[in-house]
Every structure is written in structure tokens, then in C-alpha cells.
GROMACS .gro file of C-alpha atoms in nm:
model
   96
    1GLN     CA    1  -8.502  -0.183  -6.687
    2LEU     CA    2  -8.729  -0.195  -6.908
    3ALA     CA    3  -8.888   0.066  -7.103
    4ALA     CA    4  -9.210  -0.068  -7.287
    5SER     CA    5  -9.348  -0.384  -7.341
    6GLN     CA    6  -9.542  -0.506  -7.634
    7GLN     CA    7  -9.684  -0.852  -7.764
    8GLY     CA    8  -9.604  -0.876  -8.142
    9HIS     CA    9  -9.799  -1.057  -8.401
   10PRO     CA   10  -9.678  -1.296  -8.691
   11PRO     CA   11  -9.606  -1.216  -8.977
   12ARG     CA   12  -9.872  -1.248  -9.281
   13ARG     CA   13  -9.732  -1.573  -9.486
   14LEU     CA   14  -9.596  -1.472  -9.811
   15GLU     CA   15  -9.263  -1.494 -10.052
   16ARG     CA   16  -8.956  -1.301  -9.867
   17ARG     CA   17  -8.642  -1.218 -10.051
   18HIS     CA   18  -8.479  -1.107  -9.702
   19LEU     CA   19  -8.527  -1.178  -9.360
   20TYR     CA   20  -8.447  -0.911  -9.157
   21VAL     CA   21  -8.439  -0.859  -8.784
   22GLY     CA   22  -8.573  -0.501  -8.685
   23LYS     CA   23  -8.619  -0.357  -9.003
   24SER     CA   24  -8.953  -0.345  -9.188
   25SER     CA   25  -8.925  -0.579  -9.519
   26LYS     CA   26  -9.191  -0.288  -9.684
   27ASP     CA   27  -9.006   0.040  -9.570
   28ASP     CA   28  -8.698   0.175  -9.385
   29ARG     CA   29  -8.849   0.197  -9.079
   30ILE     CA   30  -8.644   0.069  -8.803
   31PHE     CA   31  -8.691  -0.120  -8.467
   32LYS     CA   32  -8.593   0.127  -8.221
   33GLY     CA   33  -8.451  -0.047  -7.869
   34ASP     CA   34  -8.266  -0.337  -7.716
   35MET     CA   35  -8.323  -0.723  -7.846
   36ARG     CA   36  -8.111  -0.961  -7.577
   37LYS     CA   37  -8.281  -1.296  -7.781
   38ILE     CA   38  -8.425  -1.387  -8.094
   39LYS     CA   39  -8.501  -1.725  -8.197
   40VAL     CA   40  -8.622  -1.880  -8.542
   41TRP     CA   41  -8.780  -2.157  -8.573
   42ASP     CA   42  -8.901  -2.372  -8.897
   43HIS     CA   43  -9.241  -2.427  -8.766
   44CYS     CA   44  -9.506  -2.348  -8.570
   45VAL     CA   45  -9.390  -2.316  -8.145
   46ASP     CA   46  -9.738  -2.374  -7.907
   47PRO     CA   47  -9.726  -2.157  -7.601
   48LYS     CA   48  -9.637  -2.492  -7.359
   49SER     CA   49  -9.290  -2.526  -7.607
   50VAL     CA   50  -9.215  -2.181  -7.531
   51GLU     CA   51  -9.257  -2.209  -7.094
   52GLY     CA   52  -9.022  -2.560  -7.104
   53LEU     CA   53  -8.745  -2.353  -7.299
   54PHE     CA   54  -8.781  -2.040  -7.074
   55SER     CA   55  -8.785  -2.286  -6.770
   56ASP     CA   56  -8.486  -2.454  -6.891
   57GLU     CA   57  -8.293  -2.138  -6.974
   58MET     CA   58  -8.377  -1.991  -6.623
   59GLU     CA   59  -8.294  -2.317  -6.468
   60ARG     CA   60  -7.917  -2.283  -6.646
   61ALA     CA   61  -7.886  -1.899  -6.550
   62LEU     CA   62  -7.990  -1.940  -6.225
   63SER     CA   63  -7.751  -2.198  -6.161
   64GLN     CA   64  -7.507  -1.919  -6.348
   65PHE     CA   65  -7.598  -1.700  -6.137
   66ALA     CA   66  -7.603  -1.928  -5.785
   67THR     CA   67  -7.245  -2.032  -5.876
   68TRP     CA   68  -7.114  -1.699  -5.895
   69PHE     CA   69  -7.286  -1.500  -5.598
   70ALA     CA   70  -7.336  -1.802  -5.380
   71LYS     CA   71  -7.236  -1.611  -5.024
   72ASP     CA   72  -7.389  -1.359  -5.090
   73LEU     CA   73  -7.778  -1.366  -5.202
   74THR     CA   74  -8.079  -1.606  -5.201
   75VAL     CA   75  -8.183  -1.779  -5.523
   76TYR     CA   76  -8.549  -1.858  -5.572
   77THR     CA   77  -8.693  -2.044  -5.854
   78PHE     CA   78  -9.023  -2.132  -5.968
   79GLY     CA   79  -9.136  -2.349  -6.206
   80SER     CA   80  -9.363  -2.165  -6.398
   81LEU     CA   81  -9.490  -1.853  -6.495
   82ALA     CA   82  -9.774  -1.872  -6.331
   83SER     CA   83  -9.573  -1.982  -6.010
   84TYR     CA   84  -9.374  -1.676  -6.024
   85SER     CA   85  -9.699  -1.462  -6.119
   86SER     CA   86  -9.914  -1.614  -5.766
   87ALA     CA   87  -9.563  -1.545  -5.529
   88VAL     CA   88  -9.529  -1.169  -5.673
   89LYS     CA   89  -9.900  -1.137  -5.534
   90GLU     CA   90  -9.790  -1.274  -5.194
   91ASP     CA   91  -9.504  -1.079  -5.157
   92PRO     CA   92  -9.420  -0.763  -5.404
   93ARG     CA   93  -9.011  -0.827  -5.304
   94PHE     CA   94  -8.989  -1.106  -5.608
   95ALA     CA   95  -9.113  -0.829  -5.859
   96ALA     CA   96  -8.925  -0.789  -6.112
   0.00000   0.00000   0.00000
């Protein structure tokens, strides 16, 4: 269950001696929460690319999930976050 969500901001461009995940480089504050996946790119990633990555990952996960529980459930797939959002508005059973 998701307890909180927050949009982050890109870090300022500056020379860093260490790359910390879940810790500030400036002080000893530590991230409190869960991280399930971390992806790091060496270039700027546009929103369309992220949408494509999300879509591909969801397809793989749904395929595996459907294989495991083929006799026990019905699986719906959505081509984009926008189509999922639209489905949730029409039928609250789709809400995560």
C-alpha cells in the first residue's frame, strides 16, 4: 500500500565525489521509505521514453502474472497511463 507519493526534482548540476541513493551528499539526512526500482541514465530521458519503458515493463509483468494465475483471474491491459486513468474514471474497480 502506497503511504505517500512525491514528485522529485532533478539534482543540481555539480561535481560529485559520491553518488548516494537515499542519502543527501550535503548532510546526514537519510531517505525513509521503500525503493523498489532505481534506474540511472547517463543522458536526459524525455517523458515519452519513460512512458515506453513503463509500458514494456508492465507488459512483461502482466504476462508473467497471467501465466501464474491464468485460471484464477482476468487481466486487463492498458496501452498508456492515460487510457488507464480513463478506465479508472469509468469503473472504480480499476483503481490501484
